[in-house]
XYZ file of C-alpha atoms in Angstrom:
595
model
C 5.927 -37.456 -19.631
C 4.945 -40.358 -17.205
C 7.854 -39.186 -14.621
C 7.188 -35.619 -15.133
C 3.362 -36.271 -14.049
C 5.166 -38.287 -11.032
C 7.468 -35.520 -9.720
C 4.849 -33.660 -10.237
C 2.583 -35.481 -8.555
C 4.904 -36.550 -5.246
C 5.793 -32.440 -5.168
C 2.098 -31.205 -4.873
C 1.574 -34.321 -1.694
C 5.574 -32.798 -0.159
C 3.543 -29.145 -0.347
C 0.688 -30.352 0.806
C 2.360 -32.183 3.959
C 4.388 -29.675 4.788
C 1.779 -26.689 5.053
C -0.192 -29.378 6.993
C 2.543 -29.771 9.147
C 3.261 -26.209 9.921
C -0.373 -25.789 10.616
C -0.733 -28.633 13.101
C 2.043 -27.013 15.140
C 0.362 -23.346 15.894
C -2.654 -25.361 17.178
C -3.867 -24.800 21.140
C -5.595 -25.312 23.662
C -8.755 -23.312 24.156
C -8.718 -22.359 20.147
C -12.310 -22.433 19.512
C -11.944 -20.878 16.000
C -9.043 -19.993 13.729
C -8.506 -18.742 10.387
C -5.633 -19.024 8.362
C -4.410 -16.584 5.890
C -1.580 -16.100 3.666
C 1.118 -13.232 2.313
C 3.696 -13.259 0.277
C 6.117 -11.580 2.374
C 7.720 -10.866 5.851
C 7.108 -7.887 7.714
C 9.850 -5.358 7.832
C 8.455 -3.772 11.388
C 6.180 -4.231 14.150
C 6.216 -0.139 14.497
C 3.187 0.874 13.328
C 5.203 4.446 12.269
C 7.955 3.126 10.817
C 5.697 0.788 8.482
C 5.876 1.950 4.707
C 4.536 -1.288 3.052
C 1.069 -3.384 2.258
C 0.165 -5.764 3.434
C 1.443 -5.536 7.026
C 0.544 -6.974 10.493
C -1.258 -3.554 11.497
C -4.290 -4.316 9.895
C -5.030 -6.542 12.159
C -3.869 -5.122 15.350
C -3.331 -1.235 15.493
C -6.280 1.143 14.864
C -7.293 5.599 15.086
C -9.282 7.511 16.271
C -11.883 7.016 12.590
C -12.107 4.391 10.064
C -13.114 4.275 6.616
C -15.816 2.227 5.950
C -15.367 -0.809 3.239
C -18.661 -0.790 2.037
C -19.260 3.064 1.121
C -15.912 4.853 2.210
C -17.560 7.335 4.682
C -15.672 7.991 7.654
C -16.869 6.180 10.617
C -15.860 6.264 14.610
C -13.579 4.171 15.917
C -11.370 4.797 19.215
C -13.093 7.910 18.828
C -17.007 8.026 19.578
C -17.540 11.511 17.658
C -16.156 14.565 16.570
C -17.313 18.287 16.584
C -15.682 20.970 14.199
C -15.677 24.485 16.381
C -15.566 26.852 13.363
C -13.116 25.954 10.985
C -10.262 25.558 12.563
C -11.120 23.295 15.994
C -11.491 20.054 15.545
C -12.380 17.859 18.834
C -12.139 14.378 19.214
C -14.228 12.387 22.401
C -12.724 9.017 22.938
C -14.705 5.893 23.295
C -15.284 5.823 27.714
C -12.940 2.153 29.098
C -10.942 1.768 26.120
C -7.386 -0.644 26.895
C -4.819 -1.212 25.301
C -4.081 -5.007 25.201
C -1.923 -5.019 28.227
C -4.785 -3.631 29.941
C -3.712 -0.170 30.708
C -6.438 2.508 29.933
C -6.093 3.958 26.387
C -6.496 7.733 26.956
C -6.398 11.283 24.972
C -2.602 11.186 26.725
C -1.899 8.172 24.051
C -3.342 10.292 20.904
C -1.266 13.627 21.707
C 1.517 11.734 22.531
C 1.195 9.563 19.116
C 0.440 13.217 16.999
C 2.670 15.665 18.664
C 5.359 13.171 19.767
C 5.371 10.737 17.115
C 3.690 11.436 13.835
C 4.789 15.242 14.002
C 8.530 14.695 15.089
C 10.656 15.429 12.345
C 13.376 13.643 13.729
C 10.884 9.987 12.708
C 10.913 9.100 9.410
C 6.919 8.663 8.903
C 5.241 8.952 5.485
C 1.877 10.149 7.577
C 3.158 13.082 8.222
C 3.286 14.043 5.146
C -0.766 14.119 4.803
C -1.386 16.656 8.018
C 0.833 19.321 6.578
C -1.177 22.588 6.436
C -0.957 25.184 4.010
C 1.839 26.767 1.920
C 4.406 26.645 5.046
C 3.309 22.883 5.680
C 2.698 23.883 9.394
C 1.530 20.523 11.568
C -1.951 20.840 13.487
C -1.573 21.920 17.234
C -2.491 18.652 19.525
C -3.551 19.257 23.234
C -5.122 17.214 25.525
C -8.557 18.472 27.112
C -9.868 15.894 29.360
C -8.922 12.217 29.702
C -11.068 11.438 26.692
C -10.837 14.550 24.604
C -8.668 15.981 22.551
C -8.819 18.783 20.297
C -6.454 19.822 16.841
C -6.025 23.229 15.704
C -5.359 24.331 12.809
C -3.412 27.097 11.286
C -5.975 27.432 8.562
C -9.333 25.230 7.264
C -8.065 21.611 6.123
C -10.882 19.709 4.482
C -8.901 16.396 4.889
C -8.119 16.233 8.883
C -10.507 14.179 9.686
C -10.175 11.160 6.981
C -6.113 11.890 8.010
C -7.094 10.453 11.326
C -7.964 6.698 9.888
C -5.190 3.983 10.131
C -6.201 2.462 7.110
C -4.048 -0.416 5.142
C -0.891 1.686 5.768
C -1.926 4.167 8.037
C -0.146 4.493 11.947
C -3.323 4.231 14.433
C -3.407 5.414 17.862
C -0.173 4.576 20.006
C 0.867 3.239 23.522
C 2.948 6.390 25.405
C 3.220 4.108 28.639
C 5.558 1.719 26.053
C 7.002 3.934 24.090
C 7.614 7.773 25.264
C 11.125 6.455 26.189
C 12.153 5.499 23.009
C 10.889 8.513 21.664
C 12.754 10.526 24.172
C 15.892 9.197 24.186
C 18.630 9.707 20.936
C 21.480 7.441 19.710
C 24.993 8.854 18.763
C 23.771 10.416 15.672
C 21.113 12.603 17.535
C 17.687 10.534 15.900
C 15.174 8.573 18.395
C 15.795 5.307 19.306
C 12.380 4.816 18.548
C 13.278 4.795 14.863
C 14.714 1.172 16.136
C 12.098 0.134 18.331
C 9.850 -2.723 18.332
C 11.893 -3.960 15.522
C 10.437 -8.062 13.587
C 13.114 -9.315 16.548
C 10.847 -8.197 19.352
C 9.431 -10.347 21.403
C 5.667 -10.524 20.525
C 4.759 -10.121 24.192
C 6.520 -6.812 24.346
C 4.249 -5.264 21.782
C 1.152 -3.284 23.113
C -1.589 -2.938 20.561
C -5.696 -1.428 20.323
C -6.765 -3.678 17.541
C -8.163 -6.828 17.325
C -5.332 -9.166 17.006
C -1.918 -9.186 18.679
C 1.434 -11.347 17.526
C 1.233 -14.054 19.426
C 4.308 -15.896 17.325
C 6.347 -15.004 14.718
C 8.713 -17.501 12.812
C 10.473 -15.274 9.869
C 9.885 -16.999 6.534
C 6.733 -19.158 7.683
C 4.271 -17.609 9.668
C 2.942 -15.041 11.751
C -0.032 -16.150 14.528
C -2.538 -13.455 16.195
C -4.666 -14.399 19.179
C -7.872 -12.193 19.861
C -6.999 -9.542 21.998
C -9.335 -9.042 25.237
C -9.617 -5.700 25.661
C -10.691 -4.534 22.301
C -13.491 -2.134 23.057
C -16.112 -3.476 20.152
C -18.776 -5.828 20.812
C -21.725 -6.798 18.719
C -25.546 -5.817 19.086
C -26.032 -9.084 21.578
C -23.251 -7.731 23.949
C -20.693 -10.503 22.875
C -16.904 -9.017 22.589
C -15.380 -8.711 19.463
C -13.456 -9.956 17.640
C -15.019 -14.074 17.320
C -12.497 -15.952 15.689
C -9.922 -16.710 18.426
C -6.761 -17.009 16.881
C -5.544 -15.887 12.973
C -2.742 -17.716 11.125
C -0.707 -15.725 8.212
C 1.111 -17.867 6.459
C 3.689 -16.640 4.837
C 4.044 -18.471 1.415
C 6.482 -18.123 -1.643
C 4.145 -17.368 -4.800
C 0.723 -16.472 -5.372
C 1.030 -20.290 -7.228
C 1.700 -22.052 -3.727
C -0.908 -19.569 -2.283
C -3.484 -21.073 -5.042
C -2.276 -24.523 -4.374
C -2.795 -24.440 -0.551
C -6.384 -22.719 -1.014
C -7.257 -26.029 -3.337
C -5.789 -28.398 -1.083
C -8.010 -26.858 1.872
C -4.987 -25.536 4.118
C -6.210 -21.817 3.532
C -9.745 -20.214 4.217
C -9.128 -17.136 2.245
C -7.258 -16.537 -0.778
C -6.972 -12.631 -2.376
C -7.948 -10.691 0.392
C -4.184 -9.181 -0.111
C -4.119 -8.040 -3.837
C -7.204 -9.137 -5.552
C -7.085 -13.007 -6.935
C -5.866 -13.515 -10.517
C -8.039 -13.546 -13.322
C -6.125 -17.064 -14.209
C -7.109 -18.381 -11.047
C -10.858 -17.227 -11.168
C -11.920 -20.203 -14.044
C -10.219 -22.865 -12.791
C -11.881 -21.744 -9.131
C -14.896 -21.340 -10.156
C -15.705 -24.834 -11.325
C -14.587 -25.770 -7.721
C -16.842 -24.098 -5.980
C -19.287 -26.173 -4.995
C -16.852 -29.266 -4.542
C -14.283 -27.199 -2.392
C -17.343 -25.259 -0.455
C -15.998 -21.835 -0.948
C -17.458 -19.325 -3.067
C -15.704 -16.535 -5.332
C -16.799 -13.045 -4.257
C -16.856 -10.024 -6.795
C -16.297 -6.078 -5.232
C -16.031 -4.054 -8.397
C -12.902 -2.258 -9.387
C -10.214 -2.647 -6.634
C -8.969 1.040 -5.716
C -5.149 0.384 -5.376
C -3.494 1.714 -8.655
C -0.827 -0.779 -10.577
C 2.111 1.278 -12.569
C 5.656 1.234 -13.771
C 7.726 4.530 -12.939
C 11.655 5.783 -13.762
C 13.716 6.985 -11.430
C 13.647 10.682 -11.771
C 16.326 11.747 -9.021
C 19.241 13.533 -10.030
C 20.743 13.873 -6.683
C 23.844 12.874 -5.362
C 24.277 10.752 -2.537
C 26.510 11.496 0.576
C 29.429 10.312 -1.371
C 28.778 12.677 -4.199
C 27.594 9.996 -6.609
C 24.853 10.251 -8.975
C 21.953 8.101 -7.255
C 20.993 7.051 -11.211
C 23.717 6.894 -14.127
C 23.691 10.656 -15.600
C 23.065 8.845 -19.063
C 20.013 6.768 -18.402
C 19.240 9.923 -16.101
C 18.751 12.024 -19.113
C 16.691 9.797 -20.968
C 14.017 9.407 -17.696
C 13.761 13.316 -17.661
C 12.731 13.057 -21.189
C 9.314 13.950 -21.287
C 9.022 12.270 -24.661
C 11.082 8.983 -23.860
C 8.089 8.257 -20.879
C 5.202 9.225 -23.077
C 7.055 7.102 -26.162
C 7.320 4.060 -23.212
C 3.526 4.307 -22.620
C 2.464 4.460 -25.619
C 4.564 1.245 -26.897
C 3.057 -0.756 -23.683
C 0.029 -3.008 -25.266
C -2.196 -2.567 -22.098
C -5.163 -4.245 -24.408
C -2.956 -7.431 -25.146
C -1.665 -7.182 -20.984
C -6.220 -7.460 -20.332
C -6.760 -9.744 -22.780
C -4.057 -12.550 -21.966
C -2.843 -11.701 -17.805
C -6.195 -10.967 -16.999
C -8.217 -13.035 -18.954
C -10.336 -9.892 -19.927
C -11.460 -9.353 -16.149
C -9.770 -5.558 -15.903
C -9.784 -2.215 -17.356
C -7.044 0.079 -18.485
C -6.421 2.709 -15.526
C -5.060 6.294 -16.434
C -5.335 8.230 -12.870
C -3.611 7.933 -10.081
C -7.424 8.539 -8.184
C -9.059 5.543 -7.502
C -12.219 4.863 -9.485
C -14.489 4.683 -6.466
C -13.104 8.021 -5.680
C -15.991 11.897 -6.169
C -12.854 13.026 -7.460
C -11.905 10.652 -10.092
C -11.485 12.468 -13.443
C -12.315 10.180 -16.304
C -11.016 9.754 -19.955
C -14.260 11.029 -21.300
C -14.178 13.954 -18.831
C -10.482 15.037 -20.720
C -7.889 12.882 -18.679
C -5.186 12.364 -21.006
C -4.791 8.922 -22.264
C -1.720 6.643 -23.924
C -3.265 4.212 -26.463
C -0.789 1.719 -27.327
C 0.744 3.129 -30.822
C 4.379 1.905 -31.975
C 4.742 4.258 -34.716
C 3.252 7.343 -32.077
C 5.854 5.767 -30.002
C 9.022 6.076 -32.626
C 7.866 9.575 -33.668
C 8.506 10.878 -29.849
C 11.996 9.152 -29.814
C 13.035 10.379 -32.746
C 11.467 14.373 -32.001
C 13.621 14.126 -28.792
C 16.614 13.637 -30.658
C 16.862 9.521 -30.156
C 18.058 7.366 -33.093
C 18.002 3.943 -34.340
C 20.861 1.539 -35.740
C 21.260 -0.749 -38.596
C 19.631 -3.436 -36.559
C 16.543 -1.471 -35.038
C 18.211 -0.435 -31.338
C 17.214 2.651 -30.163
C 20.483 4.967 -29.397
C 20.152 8.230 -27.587
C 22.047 10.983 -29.688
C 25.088 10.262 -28.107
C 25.263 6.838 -29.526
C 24.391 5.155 -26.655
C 22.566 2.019 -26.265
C 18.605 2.585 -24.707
C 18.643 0.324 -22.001
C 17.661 -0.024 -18.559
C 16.831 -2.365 -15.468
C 12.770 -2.973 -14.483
C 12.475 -4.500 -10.485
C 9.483 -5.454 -8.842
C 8.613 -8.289 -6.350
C 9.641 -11.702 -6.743
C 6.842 -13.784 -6.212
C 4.002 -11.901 -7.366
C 3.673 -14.098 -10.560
C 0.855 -11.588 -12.293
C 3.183 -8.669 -11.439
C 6.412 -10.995 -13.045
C 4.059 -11.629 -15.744
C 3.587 -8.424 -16.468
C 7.396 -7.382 -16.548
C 8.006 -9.705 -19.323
C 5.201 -8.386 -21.269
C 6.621 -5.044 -20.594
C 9.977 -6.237 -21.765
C 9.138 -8.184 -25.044
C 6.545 -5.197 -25.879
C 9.632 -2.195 -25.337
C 11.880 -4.546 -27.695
C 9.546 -3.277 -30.767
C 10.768 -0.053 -30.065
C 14.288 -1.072 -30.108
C 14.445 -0.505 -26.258
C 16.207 -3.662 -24.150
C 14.807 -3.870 -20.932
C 16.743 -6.404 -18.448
C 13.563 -7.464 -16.398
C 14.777 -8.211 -12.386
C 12.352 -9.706 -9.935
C 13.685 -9.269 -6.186
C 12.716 -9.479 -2.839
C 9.953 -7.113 -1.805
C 12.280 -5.808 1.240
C 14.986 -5.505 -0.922
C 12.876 -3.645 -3.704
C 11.051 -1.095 -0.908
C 14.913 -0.325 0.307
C 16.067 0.636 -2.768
C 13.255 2.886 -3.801
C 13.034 4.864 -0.593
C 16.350 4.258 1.414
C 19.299 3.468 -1.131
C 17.557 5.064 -4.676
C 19.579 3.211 -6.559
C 17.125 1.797 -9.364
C 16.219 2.107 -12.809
C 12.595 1.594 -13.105
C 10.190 -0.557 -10.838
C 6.668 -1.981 -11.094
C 4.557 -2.051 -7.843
C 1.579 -0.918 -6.638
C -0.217 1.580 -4.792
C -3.234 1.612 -2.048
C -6.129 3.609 -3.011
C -9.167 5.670 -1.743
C -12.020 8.325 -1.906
C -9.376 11.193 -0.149
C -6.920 12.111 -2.998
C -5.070 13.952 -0.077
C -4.286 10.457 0.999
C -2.000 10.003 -1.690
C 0.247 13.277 -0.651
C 3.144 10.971 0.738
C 3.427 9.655 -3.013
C 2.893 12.733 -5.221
C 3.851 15.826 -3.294
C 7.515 16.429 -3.965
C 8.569 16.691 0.188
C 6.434 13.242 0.150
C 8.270 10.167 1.995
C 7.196 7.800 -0.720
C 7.727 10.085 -3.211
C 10.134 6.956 -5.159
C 10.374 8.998 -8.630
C 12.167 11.787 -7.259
C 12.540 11.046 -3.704
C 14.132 14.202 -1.637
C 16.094 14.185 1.985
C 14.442 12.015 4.841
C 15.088 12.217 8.032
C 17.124 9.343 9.671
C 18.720 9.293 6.637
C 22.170 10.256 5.320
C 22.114 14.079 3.445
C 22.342 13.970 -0.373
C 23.255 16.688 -2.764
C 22.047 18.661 -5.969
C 18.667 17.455 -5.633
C 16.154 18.765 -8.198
C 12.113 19.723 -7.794
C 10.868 20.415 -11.566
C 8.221 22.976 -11.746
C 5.450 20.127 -12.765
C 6.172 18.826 -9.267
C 5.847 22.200 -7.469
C 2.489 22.254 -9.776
C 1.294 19.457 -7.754
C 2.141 20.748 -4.698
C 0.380 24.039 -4.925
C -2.639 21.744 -6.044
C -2.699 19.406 -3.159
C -2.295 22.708 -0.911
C -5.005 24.142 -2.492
C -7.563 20.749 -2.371
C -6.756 20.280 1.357
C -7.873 23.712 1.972
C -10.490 24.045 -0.391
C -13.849 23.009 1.764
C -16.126 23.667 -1.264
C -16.224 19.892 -2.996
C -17.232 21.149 -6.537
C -13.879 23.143 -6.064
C -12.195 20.285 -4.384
C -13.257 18.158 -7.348
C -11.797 20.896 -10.193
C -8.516 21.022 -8.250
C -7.550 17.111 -8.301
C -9.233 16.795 -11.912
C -5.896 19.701 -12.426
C -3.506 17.349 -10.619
C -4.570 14.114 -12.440
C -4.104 16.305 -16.116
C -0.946 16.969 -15.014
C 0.160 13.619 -13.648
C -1.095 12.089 -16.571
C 0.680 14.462 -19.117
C 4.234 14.224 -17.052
C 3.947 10.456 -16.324
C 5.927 10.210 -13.550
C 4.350 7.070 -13.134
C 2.863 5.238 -15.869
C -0.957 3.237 -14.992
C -1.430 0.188 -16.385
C -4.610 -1.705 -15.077
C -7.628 -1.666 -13.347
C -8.073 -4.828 -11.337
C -10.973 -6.169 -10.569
C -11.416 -7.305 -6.972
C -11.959 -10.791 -6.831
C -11.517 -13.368 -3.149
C -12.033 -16.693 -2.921
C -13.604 -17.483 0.544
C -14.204 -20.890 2.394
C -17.827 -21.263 2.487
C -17.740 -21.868 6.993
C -16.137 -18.332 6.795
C -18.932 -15.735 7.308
C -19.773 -12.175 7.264
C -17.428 -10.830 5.315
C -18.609 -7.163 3.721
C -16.430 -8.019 0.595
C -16.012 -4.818 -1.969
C -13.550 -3.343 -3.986
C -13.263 -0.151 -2.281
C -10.838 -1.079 0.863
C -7.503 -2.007 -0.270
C -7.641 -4.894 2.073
C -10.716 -7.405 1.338
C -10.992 -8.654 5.053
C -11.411 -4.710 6.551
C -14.025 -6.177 9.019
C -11.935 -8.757 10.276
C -13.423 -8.354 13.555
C -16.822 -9.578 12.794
C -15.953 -12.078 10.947
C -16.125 -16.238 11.939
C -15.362 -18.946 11.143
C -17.960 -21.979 11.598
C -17.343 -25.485 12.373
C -18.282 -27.992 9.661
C -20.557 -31.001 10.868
């Protein structure tokens, strides 16, 4: 036990010199402030377009023409000064007057028709934005055209009650982009006919090439240990005294293994915020909390975080460009099982998952709608609901024809064994925890589950680029605008991982199947984005969340509770559940120097 406590011991000081280490290197001259930050994995892009992941480096340096506010979730100006509907159908944007991009060439209405008409609207892009300015039954895109230097107006084939919220960046959202650096990209095709701008400003560009309106820019990027910002200069905001925006000088990301390391360099003092990403665990919060005062930092409590947490099956029964089956036909037929999914949900113990992975600091979640969100539809208000029940559970298998053996395996009627593969990202230790729950817990229903962590790059390519998967736990961002969810749950949606369809950039695939609960949905989030009466609005999503809740393409698990743990010299952070990223003033936040 005494050389355990040793190793131990000598491998916490080896951590804690090496993040020291890395740290002392990204130092400068003229830093007056810094703050350093940590994520659990690489970027996949520095194009804001192409970027289909969270967290990402776009938070801090891309922004729209609006933003959503953190603290109540109203839409709020942003490169854009105001807005003015002309009937129903005109929608005109007036641009902040001197805005620059941060190579100091004047950020114009040119750059936002360019990014709509050029970039978000080319089908020929592969960009899950897209998917949430599609109008009506046809899906026609808005018309973009340029009006004066700093206006630009969208019109619209018919009224679209979401346009305006569609216009935020957001966690994941695109932002207003540079035509000056990238029109050429845009213009010009490779062999197979697609934009070399699908290629562009790729994690191999140099950080000096990149052109941003946030903000931060990259400064330095060192794959597998960190990513540095510096302030950019020509961001437009400035505080009520005058000063420029943003005040702390320089951010470091470090880019750390585990949420465990994460925890261990917040202790140790090498980190000033810790679950600003994903909300902090509910294991962590005790053993923080009696360090409060000692480490001068302070936990912060927002309420329910609105990102949603699930487990989903692979629902595609396409073929790929080789004509095979993206999922084995037999496992195939037991994921388009309505019964198999509702048996899986029911057999997940969700209270047990509370009471021991989150220490009781989380609720179970049902709808894909964020809690925060007008339109949330609640169990009490008829949402359908899975309470765990092993012998509810059996009875489903067993109606839809399943069978068990001598020694308690569940067989499909065809003899074979019920088993599959769960993925999700390696390194998320609450997320791993919560795949071997998930496996132990489908065992009592005779159901073997080989549980996989991988790489989060390798897990996003397989669920939207290769489909080859089973089933996968990750997570979702959230929000007030159920619209904003359309890339996910509309079934022409670029993130629509259950039953993903063609994409452009992307080789063709065969026999691909939309069930008629999917068109359901479709017709629904056709009808809410056109719907301007919100009592009407509200019915129509409460209709979508029955039915996503009664097909369980995705299965909810739980409510988080958003929880950071914040150095006590970092102030004014507006800390709240309700933005998927905690830090979504970044801007106006500093960082003050201890005496």
């Amino acid at each position: 036990m005494a050389k355990r406590l040793l190793l131990l011991g000598l491998m916490l000081v080896m951590a804690i010199a090496l993040v020291s280490c890395r740290l002392s290197t990204v130092s400068g001259q003229g830093i007056r402030s810094q703050l350093v930050l940590t994520t659990l994995q690489d970027p996949k892009t520095f194009n804001p377009a192409l970027n289909q992941e969270f967290p990402n480096v776009f938070m801090f340096t891309t922004r729209g023409l609006t933003a959503e506010s953190g603290e109540t979730g109203e839409v709020v100006p942003e490169l854009a000064e105001s807005w003015e509907f002309l009937g129903d159908r005109r929608l005109v944007f007036t641009l902040r007057s001197g805005l620059k991009w941060s190579d100091g060439t004047p950020l114009t209405a040119e750059d936002v028709v360019f990014t709509y008409r050029d970039v978000i609207f080319n089908e020929k892009i592969p960009i899950d934005d897209r998917d949430g300015f599609r109008v009506g039954e046809a899906g026609v895109l808005p018309e973009v055209r340029q009006l004066s230097d700093r206006q630009v107006e969208f019109v619209l084939p018919e009224p679209f009650a979401p346009i305006v919220r569609a216009t935020a960046a957001g966690a994941t959202g695109i932002g207003i982009l540079p035509k000056h650096a990238l029109q050429d990209a845009v213009k010009t095709l490779d062999s197979s006919g697609n934009p070399l701008f699908n290629s562009t400003w790729g994690t191999d560009t140099d950080p000096t090439k990149l052109v941003v309106n946030g903000p931060y820019q990259v400064e330095q990027y060192r794959p597998g240990e960190r990513i540095v910002f510096r302030r950019n200069p020509h961001y437009w905001r400035r505080d009520s005294y005058g000063q420029p925006l943003p005040y702390v000088d320089r951010i470091v990301w470090q880019l750390s293994e585990s949420t465990d390391t994460q925890l261990l360099q917040f202790r140790s003092g090498d980190l000033d915020v810790v679950g600003d990403v994903r909300p902090l665990r509910p294991e962590y919060f005790s053993l923080l909390k009696r360090e409060e005062k000692r480490g001068k930092f302070q936990i912060l409590i927002g309420g329910p975080w609105s990102g949603t947490t699930f487990i989903s099956f692979n629902l595609n029964q396409a073929k790929n460009d080789k004509g095979q089956p993206f999922v084995d036909p037999i496992k195939s037929r037991w994921f388009n099982t309505l019964e198999f999914r509702q048996a899986i949900a029911h057999a997940i113990d969700r209270p047990r998952m509370i009471t021991n992975l989150y220490r009781g600091i989380s609720q179970p979640q049902d709808s894909p709608i964020s809690v925060q969100s007008p339109y949330y539809l609640s169990p009490e208000q008829g949402l359908k609901t899975y309470d765990y029940d092993l012998d509810k559970a059996r009875q489903l298998l067993l109606s839809a024809g399943f069978q068990y053996n001598a020694a308690g395996e569940l067989l499909d009627a065809e003899g074979n064994r019920v088993r599959f593969t769960l993925n999700t990202n390696a390194g998320n230790e609450l997320r791993e925890a919560i795949g071997a729950q998930i496996k132990t817990d489908l065992s009592k229903i005779g159901v073997q589950v080989d549980f996989s962590p991988i790489a989060f790059q390798t897990l996003i390519g397989r669920l939207v680029n290769s489909r080859d998967w089973d089933c996968a736990l990750i997570g979702f961002t959230g929000g007030v605008e159920p619209h904003s969810g359309a890339n996910l749950w509309t079934s022409g949606g670029g993130f629509h991982l259950f039953n993903l369809g063609p994409q452009p950039g992307q080789p063709p695939i065969t026999d691909w199947v939309v069930s008629d609960w999917e068109r359901q949905i479709d017709q629904l989030f056709k009808a809410g984005a056109r719907e301007l009466d919100e009592a009407k609005r509200r019915d129509i999503y409460g209709d979508y969340q029955r039915i996503a809740q009664e097909q369980l393409p995705v299965i909810h698990l739980v409510h988080e509770i958003a929880l950071v743990a914040v150095r006590d010299r970092v102030q004014g952070l507006k800390y709240s559940g309700l933005p998927t990223w905690g830090l979504w003033n970044i801007q106006e936040i500093r960082v003050e120097n201890e005496g």
